[in-house]
Coordinates of C-alpha atoms and ligand atoms in Angstrom, one line a residue:
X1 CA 29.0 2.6 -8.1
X2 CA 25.3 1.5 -7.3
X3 CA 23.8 -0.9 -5.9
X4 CA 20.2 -2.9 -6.2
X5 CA 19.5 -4.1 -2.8
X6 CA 15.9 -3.0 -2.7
X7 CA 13.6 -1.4 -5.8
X8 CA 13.9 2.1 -3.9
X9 CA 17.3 2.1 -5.0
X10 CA 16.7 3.4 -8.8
X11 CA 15.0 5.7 -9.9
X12 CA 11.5 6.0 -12.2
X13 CA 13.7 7.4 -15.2
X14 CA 16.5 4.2 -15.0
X15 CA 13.3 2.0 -14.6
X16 CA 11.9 3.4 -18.3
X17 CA 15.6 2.7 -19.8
X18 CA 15.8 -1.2 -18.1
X19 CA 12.8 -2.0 -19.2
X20 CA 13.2 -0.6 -22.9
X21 CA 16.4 -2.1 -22.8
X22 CA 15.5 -5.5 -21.5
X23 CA 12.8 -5.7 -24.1
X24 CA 15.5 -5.3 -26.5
X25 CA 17.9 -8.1 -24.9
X26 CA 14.6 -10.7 -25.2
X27 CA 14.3 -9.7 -28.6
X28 CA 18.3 -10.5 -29.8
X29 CA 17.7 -13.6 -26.9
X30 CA 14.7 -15.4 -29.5
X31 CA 16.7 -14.3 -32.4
X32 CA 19.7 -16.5 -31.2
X33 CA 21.5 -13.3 -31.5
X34 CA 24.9 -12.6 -29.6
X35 CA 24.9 -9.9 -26.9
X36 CA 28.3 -10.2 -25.5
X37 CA 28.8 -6.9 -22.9
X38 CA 30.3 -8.2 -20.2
X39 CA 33.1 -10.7 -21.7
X40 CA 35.7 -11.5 -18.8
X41 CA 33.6 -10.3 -16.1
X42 CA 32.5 -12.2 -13.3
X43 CA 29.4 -12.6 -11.1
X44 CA 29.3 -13.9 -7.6
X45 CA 26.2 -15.7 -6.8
X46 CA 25.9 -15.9 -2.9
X47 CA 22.7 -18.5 -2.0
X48 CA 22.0 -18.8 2.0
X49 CA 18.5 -20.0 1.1
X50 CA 17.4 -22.3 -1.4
X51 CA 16.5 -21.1 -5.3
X52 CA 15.6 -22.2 -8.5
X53 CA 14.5 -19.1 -11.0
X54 CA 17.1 -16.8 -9.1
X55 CA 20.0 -19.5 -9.8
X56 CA 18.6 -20.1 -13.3
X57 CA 17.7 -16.4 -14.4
X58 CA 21.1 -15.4 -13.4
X59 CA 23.6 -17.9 -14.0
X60 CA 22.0 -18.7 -17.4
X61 CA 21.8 -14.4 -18.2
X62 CA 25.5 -14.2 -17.2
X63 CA 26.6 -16.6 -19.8
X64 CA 24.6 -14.9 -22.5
X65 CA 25.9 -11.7 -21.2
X66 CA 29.8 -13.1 -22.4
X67 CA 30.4 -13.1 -18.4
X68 CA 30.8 -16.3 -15.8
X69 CA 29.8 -17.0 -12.6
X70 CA 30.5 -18.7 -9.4
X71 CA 28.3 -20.2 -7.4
X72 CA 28.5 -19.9 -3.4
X73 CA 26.0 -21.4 -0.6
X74 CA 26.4 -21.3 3.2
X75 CA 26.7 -24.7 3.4
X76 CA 30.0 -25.3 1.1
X77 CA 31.8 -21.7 2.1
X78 CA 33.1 -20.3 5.0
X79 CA 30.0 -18.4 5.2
X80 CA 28.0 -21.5 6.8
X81 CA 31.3 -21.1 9.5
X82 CA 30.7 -17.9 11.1
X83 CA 33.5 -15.7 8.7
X84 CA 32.0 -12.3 9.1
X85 CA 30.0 -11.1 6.2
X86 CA 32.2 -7.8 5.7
X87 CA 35.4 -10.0 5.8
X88 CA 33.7 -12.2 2.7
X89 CA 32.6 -8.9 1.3
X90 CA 36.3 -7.3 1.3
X91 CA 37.4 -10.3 -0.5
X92 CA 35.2 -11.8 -2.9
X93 CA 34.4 -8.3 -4.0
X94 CA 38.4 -8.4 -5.2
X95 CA 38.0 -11.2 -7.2
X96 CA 34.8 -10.6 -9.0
X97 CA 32.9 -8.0 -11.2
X98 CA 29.3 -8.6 -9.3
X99 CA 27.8 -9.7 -6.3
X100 CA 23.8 -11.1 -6.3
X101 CA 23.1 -12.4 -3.0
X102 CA 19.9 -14.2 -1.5
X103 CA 20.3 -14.6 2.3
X104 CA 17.6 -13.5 5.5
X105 CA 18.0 -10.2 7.2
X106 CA 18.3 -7.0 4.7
X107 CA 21.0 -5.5 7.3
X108 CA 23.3 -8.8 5.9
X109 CA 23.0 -7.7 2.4
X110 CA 23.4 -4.0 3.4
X111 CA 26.6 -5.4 5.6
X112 CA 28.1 -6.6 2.7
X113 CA 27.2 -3.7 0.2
X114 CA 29.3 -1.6 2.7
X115 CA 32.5 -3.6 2.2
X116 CA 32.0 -4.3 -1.4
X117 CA 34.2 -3.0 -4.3
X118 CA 31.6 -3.8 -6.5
X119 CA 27.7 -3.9 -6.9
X120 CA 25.7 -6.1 -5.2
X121 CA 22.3 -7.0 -6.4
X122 CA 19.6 -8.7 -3.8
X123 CA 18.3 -12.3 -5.1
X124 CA 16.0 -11.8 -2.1
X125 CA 15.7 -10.8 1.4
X126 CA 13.3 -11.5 4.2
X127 CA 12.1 -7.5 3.8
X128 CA 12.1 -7.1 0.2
X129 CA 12.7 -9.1 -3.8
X130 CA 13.6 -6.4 -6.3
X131 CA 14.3 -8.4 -8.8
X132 CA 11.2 -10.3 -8.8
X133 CA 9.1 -7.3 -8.9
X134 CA 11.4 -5.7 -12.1
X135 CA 10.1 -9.4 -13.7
X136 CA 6.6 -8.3 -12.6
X137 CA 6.4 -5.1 -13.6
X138 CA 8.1 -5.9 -17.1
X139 CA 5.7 -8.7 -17.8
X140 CA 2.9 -6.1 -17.3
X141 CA 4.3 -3.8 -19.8
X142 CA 4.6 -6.8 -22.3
X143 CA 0.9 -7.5 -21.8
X144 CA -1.2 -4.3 -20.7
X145 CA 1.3 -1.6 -21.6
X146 CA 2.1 1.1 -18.8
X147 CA 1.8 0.4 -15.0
X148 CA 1.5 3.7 -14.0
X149 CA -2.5 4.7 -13.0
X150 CA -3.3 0.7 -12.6
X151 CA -4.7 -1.5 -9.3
X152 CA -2.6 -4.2 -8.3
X153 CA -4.4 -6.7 -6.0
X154 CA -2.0 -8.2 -3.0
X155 CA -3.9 -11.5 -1.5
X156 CA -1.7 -12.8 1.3
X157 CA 1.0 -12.6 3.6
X158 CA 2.5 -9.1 4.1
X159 CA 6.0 -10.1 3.2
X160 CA 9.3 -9.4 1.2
X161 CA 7.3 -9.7 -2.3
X162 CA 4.3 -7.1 -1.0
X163 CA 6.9 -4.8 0.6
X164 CA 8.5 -4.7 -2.9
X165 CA 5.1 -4.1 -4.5
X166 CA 4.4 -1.4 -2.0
X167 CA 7.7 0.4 -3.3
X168 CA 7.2 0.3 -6.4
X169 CA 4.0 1.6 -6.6
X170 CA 5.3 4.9 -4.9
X171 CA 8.1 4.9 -7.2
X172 CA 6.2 4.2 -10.2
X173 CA 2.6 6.0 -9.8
X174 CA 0.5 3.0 -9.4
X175 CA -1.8 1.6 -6.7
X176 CA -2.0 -1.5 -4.5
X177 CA -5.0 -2.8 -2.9
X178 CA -3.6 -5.2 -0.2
X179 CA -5.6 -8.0 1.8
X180 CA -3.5 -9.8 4.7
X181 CA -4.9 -11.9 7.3
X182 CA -4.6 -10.2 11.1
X183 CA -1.1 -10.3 12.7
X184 CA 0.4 -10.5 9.1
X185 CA 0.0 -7.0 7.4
X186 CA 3.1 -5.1 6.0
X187 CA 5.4 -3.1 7.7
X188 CA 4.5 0.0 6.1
X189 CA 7.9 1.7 7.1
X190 CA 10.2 -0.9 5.6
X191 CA 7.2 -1.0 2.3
X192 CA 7.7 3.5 2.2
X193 CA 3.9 3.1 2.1
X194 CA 2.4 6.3 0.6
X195 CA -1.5 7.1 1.2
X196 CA -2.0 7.3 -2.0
X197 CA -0.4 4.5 -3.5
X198 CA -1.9 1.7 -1.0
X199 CA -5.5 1.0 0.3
X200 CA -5.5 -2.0 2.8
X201 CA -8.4 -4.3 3.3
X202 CA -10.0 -6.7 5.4
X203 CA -11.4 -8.8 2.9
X204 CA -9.8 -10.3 -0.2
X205 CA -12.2 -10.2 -2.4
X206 CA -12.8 -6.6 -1.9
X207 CA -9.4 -6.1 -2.8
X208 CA -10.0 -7.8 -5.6
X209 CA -12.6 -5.1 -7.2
X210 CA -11.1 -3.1 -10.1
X211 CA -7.7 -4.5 -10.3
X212 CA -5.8 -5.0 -13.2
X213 CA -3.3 -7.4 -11.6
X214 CA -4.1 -9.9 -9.2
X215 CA -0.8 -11.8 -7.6
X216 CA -0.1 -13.5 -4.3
X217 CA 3.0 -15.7 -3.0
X218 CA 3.4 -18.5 -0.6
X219 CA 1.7 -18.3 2.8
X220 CA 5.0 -19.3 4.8
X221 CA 8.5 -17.8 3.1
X222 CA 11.9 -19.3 3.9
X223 CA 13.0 -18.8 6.9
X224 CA 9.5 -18.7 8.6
X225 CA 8.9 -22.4 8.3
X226 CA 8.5 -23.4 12.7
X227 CA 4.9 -20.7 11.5
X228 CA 3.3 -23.3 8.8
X229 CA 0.9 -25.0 11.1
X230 CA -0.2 -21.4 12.5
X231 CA 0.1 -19.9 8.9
X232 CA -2.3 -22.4 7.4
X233 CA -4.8 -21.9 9.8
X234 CA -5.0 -17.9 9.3
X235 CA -4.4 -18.0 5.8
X236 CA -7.3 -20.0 4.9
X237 CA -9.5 -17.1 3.2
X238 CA -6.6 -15.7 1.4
X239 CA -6.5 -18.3 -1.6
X240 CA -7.1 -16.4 -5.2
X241 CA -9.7 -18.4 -6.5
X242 CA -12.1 -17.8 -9.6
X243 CA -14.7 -15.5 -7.8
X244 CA -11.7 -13.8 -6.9
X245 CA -10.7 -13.0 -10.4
X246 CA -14.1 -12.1 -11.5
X247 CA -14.4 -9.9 -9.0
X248 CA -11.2 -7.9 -10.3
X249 CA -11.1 -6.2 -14.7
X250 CA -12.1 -9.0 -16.9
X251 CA -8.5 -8.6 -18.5
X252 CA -6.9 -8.7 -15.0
X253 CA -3.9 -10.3 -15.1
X254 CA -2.9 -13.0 -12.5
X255 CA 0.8 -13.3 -11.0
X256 CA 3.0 -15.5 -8.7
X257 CA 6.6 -15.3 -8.1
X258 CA 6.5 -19.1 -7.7
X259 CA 7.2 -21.6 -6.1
X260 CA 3.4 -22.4 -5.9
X261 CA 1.2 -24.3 -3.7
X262 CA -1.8 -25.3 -5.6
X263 CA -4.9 -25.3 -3.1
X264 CA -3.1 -23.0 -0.3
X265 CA -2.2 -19.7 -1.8
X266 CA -3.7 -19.9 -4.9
X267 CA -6.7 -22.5 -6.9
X268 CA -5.0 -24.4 -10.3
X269 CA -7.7 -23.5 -12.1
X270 CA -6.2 -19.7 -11.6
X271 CA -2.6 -20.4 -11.9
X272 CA -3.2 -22.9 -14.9
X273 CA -5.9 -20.5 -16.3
X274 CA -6.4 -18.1 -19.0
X275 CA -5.8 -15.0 -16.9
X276 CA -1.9 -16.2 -15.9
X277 CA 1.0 -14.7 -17.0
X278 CA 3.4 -17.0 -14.6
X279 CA 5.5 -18.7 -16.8
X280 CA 6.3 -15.2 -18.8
X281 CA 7.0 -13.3 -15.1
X282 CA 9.2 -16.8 -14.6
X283 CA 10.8 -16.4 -17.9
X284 CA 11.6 -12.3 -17.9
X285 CA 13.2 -13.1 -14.2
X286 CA 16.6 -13.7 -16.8
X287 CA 15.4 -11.1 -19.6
X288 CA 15.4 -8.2 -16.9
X289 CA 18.3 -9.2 -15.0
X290 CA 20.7 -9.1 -17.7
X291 CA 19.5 -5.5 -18.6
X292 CA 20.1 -4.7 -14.4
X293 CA 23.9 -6.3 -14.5
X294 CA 24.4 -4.7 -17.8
X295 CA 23.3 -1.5 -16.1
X296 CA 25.0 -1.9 -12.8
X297 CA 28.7 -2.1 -15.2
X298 CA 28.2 -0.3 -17.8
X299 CA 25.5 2.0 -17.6
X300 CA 23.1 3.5 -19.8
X301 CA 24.1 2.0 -23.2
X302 CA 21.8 3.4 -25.6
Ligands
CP401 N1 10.6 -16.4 -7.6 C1 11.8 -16.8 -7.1 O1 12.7 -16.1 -6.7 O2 12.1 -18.2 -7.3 P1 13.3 -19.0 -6.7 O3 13.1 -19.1 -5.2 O4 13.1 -20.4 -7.3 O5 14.6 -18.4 -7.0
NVA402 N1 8.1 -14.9 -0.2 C1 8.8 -16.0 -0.7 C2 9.3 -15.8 -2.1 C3 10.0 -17.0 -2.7 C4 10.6 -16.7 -4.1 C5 10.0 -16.4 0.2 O1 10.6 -15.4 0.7 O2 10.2 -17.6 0.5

């Protein structure tokens, strides 16, 4: 049984198949046609924070998948009332077929992998967003072809999403050029930094120079919202803007996991812009997903 609780967690050769096979799945998804695996199974959606693409993707992929779902937060389950996460492990893992779970501390979703009879995917942590990054990587495929040998550009807070990045690129033989403001770099332990796969900078648009991918996230991430007066402050040069992007390929793609916050993180002119992919990453969140709970139940197929 396997697990996805952070990208780390398969390997470059199940990456090839998952993204061959989820460009397969989109295909037979805009042909209307059926793709029925995992009739009578069951996914457990766990949500201790809030989502909307996460809920979606999966929910909506489950269905098309032949499969159901049942939706949990902490506030309507004994979750939100201190019952241990092991104890909820040991029995909603006997009831179901799949667990995806988005909650704060990685050590929660790792507590509850432990006790699980059945895989548990992460919909997010506070360290690291797998899922998101598979979406990422995919929609780079889709447009440039092969990752591997490119420049991705990290403007922004060193958090779950660059971690994620940061594994990746090890995994998958790419580099990232990463800007953070002071106090707010990655931890490169918990990102498996490698020297060759990351080069860190001081300046953002520096980072910028050469990269095929640009992509940033929210200054303040759930969980960290008593920071946002503090965060807005340091933050202030690290907004992608156009000089940004012309510092980087002229067919440099621009990213964000979204939510967005047009005129923080990130100009409109750039997310609403030529050079954005955002509403493809948004889209192959579901495409991808359904290839990863396919995978995680039945295996390689094909
Ligand atoms: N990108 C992402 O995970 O979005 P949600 O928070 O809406 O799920
Ligand atoms: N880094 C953000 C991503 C949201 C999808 C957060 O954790 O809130």
């Amino acid at each position: 049984m396997k697990h996805y609780l952070q990208f780390n967690d398969l390997s470059a050769d199940e990456y090839s198949y998952l993204f061959e096979r989820a460009a397969l799945i989109k295909k037979k998804f805009k042909a209307y046609e059926k793709h029925h695996p995992l009739v009578d199974r069951t996914l457990a959606m766990i949500f201790e924070k809030a989502s909307t693409r996460t809920r979606v993707s999966f929910e909506a992929g489950m269905y098309q998948l032949g499969g159901s779902v049942v939706h949990l937060t902490t506030g309507d389950s004994q979750l939100g009332r201190a019952e241990p996460i092991e104890d909820s492990a040991k029995v909603i893992s006997r009831m179901v077929d799949l667990v995806m779970i988005r909650t704060y501390e990685q050590s929660k979703i790792e507590g509850f992998a432990a006790n699980s009879r059945v895989p548990v995917i992460n919909g997010l942590t506070n360290e690291y967003h797998p899922c998101q990054i598979l979406a990422d990587i995919f929609t780079f495929i889709e447009h440039r072809g092969s990752i591997a040998g490119k420049t991705v550009t990290w403007v922004g807070d060193g958090n779950n999403m660059a971690n994620t990045w940061l594994q990746a690129a090890a995994l998958l033989g790419f580099k990232v050029h990463v800007s953070t403001p002071r106090g707010y770099e990655v931890d490169q332990k918990l990102a498996g930094a490698t020297t060759g796969s990351c080069q860190f900078f001081s300046d953002p648009l520096e980072a910028c120079k050469g990269a095929d991918l640009v992509t940033t996230d929210v200054w303040t991430s759930m969980g960290y919202e008593a920071e946002n007066e503090a965060r807005k402050k340091a933050f202030a040069d690290w907004c992608v803007d156009a000089e940004m992007m012309a510092a980087a390929k002229p067919d440099a793609l621009f990213m964000h996991c979204l939510p967005a916050h047009r005129g923080e993180e990130v100009e409109a002119d750039v997310i609403d812009g030529p050079q954005s992919v955002v509403w493809d990453e948004a889209e192959n969140r579901m495409h991808v997903q359904k290839a990863l709970m396919e995978y995680l139940l039945l295996g390689k197929v094909a």
